[in-house]
mmCIF file of C-alpha atoms in Angstrom:
data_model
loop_
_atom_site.group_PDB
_atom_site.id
_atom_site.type_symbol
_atom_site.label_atom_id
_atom_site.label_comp_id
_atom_site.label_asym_id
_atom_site.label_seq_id
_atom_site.Cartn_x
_atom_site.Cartn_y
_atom_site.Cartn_z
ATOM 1 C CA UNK A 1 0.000 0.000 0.000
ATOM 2 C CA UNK A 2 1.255 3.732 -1.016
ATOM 3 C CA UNK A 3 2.037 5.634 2.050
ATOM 4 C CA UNK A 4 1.928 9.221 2.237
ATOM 5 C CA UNK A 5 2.778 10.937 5.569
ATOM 6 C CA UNK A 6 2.882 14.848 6.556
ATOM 7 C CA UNK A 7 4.506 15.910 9.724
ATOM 8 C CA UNK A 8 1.919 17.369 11.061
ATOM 9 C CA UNK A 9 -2.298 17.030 11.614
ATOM 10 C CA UNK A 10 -2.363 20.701 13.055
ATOM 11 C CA UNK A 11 -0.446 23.824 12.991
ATOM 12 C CA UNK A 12 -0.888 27.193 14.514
ATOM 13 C CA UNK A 13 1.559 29.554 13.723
ATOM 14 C CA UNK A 14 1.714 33.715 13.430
ATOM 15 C CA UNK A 15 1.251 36.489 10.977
ATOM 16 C CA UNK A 16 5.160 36.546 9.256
ATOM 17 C CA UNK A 17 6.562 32.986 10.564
ATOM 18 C CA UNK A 18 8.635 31.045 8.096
ATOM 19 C CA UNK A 19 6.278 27.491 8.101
ATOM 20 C CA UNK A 20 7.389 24.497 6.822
ATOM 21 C CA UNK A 21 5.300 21.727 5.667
ATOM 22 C CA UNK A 22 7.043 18.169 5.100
ATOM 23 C CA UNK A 23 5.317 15.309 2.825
ATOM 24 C CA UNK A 24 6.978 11.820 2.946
ATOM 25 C CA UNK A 25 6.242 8.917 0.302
ATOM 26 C CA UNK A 26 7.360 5.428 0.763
ATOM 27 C CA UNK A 27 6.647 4.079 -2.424
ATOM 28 C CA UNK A 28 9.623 5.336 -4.701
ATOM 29 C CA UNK A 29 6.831 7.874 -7.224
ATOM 30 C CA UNK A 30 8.619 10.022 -9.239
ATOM 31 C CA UNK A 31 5.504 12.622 -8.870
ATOM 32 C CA UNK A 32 4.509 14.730 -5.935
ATOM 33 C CA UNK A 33 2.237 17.441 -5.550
ATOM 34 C CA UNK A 34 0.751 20.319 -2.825
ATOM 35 C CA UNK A 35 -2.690 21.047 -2.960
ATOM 36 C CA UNK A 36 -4.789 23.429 -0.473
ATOM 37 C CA UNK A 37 -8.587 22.516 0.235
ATOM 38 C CA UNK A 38 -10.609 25.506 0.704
ATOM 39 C CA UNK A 39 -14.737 25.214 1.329
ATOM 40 C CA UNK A 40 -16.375 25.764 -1.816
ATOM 41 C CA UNK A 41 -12.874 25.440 -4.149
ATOM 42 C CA UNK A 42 -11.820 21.984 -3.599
ATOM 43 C CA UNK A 43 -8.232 21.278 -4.063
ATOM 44 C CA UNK A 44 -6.220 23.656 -5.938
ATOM 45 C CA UNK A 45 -2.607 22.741 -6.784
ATOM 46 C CA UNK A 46 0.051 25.218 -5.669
ATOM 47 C CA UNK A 47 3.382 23.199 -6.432
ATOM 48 C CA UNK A 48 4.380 20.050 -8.141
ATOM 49 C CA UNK A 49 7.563 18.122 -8.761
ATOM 50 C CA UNK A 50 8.584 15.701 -11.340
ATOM 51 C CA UNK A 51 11.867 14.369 -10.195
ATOM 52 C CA UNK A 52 14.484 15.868 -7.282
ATOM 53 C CA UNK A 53 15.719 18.946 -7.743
ATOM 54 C CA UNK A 54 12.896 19.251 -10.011
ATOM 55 C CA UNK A 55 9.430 22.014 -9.795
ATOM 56 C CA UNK A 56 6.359 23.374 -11.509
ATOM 57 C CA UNK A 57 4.363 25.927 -10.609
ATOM 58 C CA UNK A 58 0.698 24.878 -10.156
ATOM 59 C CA UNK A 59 -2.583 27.093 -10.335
ATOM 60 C CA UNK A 60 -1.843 29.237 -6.965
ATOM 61 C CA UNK A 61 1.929 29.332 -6.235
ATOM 62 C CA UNK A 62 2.590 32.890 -4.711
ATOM 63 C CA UNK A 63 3.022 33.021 -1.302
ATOM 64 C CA UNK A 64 4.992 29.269 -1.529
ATOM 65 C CA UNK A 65 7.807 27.853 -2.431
ATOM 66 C CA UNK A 66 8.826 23.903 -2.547
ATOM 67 C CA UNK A 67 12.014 22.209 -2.177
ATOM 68 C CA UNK A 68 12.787 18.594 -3.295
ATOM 69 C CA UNK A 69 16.245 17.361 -2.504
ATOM 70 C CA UNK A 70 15.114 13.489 -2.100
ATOM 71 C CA UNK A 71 12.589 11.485 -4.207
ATOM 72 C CA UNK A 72 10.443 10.879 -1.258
ATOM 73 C CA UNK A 73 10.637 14.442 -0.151
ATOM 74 C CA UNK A 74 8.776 16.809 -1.063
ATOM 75 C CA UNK A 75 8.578 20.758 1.066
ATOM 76 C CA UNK A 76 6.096 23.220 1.336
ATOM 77 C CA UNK A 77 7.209 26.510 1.933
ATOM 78 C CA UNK A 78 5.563 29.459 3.624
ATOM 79 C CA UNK A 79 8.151 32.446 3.288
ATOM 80 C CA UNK A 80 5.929 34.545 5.504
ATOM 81 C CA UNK A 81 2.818 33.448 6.407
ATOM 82 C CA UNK A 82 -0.012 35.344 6.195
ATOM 83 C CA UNK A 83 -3.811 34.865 7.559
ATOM 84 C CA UNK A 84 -4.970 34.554 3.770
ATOM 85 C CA UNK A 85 -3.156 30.787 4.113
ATOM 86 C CA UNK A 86 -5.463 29.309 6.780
ATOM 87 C CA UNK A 87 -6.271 26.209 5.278
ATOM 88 C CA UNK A 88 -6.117 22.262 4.837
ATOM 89 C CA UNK A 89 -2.870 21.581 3.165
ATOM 90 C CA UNK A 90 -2.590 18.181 1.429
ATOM 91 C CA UNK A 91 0.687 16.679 -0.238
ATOM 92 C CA UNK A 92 -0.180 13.760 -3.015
ATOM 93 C CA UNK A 93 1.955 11.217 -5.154
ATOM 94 C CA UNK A 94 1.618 9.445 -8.340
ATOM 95 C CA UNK A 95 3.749 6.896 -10.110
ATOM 96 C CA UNK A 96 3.321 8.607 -13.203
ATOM 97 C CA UNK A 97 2.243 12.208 -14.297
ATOM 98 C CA UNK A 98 -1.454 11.406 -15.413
ATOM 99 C CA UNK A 99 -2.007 8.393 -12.913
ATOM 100 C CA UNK A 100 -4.125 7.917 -9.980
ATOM 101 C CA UNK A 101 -2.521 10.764 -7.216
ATOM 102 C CA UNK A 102 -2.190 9.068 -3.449
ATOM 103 C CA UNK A 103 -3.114 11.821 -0.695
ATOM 104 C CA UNK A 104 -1.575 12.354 2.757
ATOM 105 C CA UNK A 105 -3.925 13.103 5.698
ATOM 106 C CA UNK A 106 -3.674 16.905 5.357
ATOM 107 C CA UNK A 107 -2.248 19.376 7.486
ATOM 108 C CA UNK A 108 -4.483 21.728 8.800
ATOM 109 C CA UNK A 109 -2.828 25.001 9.419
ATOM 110 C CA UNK A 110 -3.901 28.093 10.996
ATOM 111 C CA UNK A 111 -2.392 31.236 10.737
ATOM 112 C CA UNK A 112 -3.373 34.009 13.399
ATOM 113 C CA UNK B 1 -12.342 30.538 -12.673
ATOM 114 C CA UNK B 2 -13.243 26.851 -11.916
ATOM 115 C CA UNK B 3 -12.745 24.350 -14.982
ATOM 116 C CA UNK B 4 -14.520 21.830 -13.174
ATOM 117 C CA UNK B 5 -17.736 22.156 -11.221
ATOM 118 C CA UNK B 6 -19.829 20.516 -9.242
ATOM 119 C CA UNK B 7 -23.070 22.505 -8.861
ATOM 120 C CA UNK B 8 -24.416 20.102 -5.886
ATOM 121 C CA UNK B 9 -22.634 21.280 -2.814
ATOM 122 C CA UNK B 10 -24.626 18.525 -0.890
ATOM 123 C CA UNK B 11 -27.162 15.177 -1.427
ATOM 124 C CA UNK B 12 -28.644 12.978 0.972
ATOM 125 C CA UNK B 13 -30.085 9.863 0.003
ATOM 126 C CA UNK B 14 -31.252 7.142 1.839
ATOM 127 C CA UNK B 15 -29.034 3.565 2.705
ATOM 128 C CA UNK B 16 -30.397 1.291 -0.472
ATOM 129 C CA UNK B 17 -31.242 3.906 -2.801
ATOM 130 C CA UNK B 18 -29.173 5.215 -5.582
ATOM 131 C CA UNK B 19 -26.712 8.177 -5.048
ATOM 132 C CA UNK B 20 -26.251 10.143 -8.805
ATOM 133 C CA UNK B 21 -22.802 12.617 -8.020
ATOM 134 C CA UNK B 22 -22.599 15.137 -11.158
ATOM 135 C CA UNK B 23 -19.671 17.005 -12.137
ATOM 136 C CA UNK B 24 -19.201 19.776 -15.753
ATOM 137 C CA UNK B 25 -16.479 20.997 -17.039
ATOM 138 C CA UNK B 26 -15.551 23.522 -19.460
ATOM 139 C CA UNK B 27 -12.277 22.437 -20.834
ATOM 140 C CA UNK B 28 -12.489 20.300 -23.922
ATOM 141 C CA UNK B 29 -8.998 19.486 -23.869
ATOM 142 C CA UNK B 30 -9.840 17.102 -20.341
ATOM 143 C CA UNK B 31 -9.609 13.560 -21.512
ATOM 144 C CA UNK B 32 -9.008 11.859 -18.523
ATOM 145 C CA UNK B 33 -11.376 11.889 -15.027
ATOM 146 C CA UNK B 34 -11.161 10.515 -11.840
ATOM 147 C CA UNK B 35 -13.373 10.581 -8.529
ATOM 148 C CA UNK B 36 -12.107 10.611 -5.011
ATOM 149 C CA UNK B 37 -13.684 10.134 -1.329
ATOM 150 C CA UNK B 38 -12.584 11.798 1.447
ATOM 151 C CA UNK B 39 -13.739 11.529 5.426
ATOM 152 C CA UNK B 40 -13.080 14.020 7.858
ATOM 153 C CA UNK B 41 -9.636 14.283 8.755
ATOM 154 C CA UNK B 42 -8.030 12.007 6.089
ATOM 155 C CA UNK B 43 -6.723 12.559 2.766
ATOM 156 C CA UNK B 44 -8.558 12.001 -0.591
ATOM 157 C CA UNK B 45 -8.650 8.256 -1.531
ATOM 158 C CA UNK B 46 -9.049 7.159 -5.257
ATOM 159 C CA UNK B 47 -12.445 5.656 -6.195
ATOM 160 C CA UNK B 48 -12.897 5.120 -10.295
ATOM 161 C CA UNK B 49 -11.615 6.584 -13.626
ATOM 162 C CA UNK B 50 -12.459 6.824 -17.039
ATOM 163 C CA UNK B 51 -10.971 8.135 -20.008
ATOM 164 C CA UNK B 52 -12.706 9.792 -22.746
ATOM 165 C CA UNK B 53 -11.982 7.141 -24.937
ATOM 166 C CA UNK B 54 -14.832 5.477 -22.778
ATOM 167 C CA UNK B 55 -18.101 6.584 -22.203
ATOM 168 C CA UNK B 56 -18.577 4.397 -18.838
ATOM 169 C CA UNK B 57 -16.754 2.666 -16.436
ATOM 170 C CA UNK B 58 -17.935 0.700 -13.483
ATOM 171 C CA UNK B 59 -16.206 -0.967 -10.651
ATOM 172 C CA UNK B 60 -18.638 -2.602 -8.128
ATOM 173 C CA UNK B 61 -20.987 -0.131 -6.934
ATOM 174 C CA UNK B 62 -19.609 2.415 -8.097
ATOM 175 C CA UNK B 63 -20.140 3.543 -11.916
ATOM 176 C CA UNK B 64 -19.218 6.644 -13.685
ATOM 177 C CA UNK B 65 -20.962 8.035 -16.792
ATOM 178 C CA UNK B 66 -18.902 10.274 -19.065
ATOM 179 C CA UNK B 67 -20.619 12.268 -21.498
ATOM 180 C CA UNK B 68 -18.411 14.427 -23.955
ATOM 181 C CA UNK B 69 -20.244 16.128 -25.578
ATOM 182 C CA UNK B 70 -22.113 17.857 -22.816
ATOM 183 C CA UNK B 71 -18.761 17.815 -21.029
ATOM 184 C CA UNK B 72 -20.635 15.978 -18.139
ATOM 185 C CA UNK B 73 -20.011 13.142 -16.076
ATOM 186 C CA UNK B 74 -21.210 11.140 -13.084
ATOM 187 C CA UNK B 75 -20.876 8.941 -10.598
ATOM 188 C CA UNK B 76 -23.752 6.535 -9.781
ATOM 189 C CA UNK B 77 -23.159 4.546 -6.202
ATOM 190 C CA UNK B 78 -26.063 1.750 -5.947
ATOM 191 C CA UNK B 79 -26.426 0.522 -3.481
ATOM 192 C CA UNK B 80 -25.771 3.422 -1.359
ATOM 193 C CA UNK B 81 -24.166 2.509 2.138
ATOM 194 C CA UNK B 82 -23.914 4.481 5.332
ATOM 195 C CA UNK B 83 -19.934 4.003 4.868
ATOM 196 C CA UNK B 84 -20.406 5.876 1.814
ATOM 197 C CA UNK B 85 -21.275 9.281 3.586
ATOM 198 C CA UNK B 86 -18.211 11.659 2.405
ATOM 199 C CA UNK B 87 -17.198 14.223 0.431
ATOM 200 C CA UNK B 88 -16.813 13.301 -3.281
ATOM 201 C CA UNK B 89 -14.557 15.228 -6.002
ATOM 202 C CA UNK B 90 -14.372 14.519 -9.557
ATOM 203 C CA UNK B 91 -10.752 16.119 -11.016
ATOM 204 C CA UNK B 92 -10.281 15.891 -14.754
ATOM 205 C CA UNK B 93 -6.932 16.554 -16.642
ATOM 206 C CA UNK B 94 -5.609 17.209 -20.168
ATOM 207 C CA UNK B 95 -3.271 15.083 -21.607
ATOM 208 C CA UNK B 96 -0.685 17.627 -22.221
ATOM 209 C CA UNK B 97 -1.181 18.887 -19.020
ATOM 210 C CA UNK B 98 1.941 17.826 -17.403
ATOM 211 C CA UNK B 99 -0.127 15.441 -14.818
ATOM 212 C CA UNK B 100 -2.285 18.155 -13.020
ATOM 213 C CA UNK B 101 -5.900 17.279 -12.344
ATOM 214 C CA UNK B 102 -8.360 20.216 -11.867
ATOM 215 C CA UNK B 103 -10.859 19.895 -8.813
ATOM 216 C CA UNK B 104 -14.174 20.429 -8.268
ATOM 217 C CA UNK B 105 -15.423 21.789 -4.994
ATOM 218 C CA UNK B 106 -16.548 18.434 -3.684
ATOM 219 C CA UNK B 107 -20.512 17.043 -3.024
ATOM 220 C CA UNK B 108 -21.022 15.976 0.677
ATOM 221 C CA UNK B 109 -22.991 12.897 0.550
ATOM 222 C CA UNK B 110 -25.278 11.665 3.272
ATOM 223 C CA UNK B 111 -26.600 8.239 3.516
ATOM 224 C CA UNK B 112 -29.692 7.947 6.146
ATOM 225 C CA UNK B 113 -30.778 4.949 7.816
#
């Protein structure tokens, strides 16, 4: 079975703080991706990678960056945070670009 | 502005019955559509495809309808369960879309006793 793990369930953190979000796959996919789930607007992607080292900007990337410096590795980035990024993050991974996507449990982050 | 919609922000149906999930999209370029499940507090979880080369998959209970030409599809869960009460999302992608899926906003389902 694919496992996808994020560090965390919750997060609170403060108007400015550097946040880091960490996604873990244990099934060797070449793909990983960061989506945030917002009421009303489903998942939207911010970030995906196709190999290490490797990035793509999704639909909503400002605000975030990524970093990828293993395969089963894959950042999220929150230079500064602001309020606006209150939401349910969730990291995903596929074997291949256009195959079925495998989702971590979501980190649900508040910023105050 | 969203690509892929799903008008029905909510259904309840009772255990037994039929559950009918629909999902448009405006993109003609999509070819390829999935649906997920998610519960409270966990991550999506894959449920059923289909390709456009297809105009209906099915996989248990669970069958989705694709119709191109109306850029519609969806997902028919008979019987419906109690287990079944989740959010749905249908995602659709283009094939020289590098891999990324669009998202609609999700349907809550509830299945009554």
């Amino acid at each position: 079975d694919v496992k996808v793990t994020q560090s965390s369930r919750y997060l609170v953190k403060r108007t400015g703080e550097k946040v880091f979000l960490e996604c873990v796959q244990d099934m060797d996919h070449e793909n990983m991706f960061w989506y945030r789930q917002d009421p009303g607007l489903g998942l939207r992607l911010i970030y995906f990678s196709y190999d290490v080292k490797m990035k793509e900007k999704g639909d909503i990337p400002e605000g975030y960056s990524v970093s990828r410096e293993k395969k089963e590795r894959f950042s999220l980035i929150l230079e500064s945070a602001s309020t606006n990024q209150t939401s349910m993050y969730l990291c995903a991974s596929s074997s291949r670009p256009r195959y079925t996507q495998y989702f971590g449990p979501g980190t649900r982050l508040t910023v105050l | 502005d969203q690509q892929v919609k799903q008008n029905s922000p909510s259904l309840s149906v009772q255990e037994g019955r039929i559950s009918i999930l629909n999902c448009d999209y405006t993109n003609s370029m999509f070819d390829y559509f999935l649906w997920y499940k998610k519960y409270p507090a966990e991550g999506p979880t894959f449920l059923i495809s289909i390709s456009s080369i297809k105009d209906k998959n099915e996989d248990g209970r669970f069958t989705v309808f694709l119709n191109k030409s109306a850029k519609h599809l969806s997902l028919h869960i008979v019987p419906s369960q109690p287990g079944d009460s989740a959010v749905y999302f249908c995602a659709a992608s283009a094939a020289d879309s590098w891999g990324k899926f669009q998202f609609g906003a999700g349907t809550q389902v509830v299945v009554t006793p």
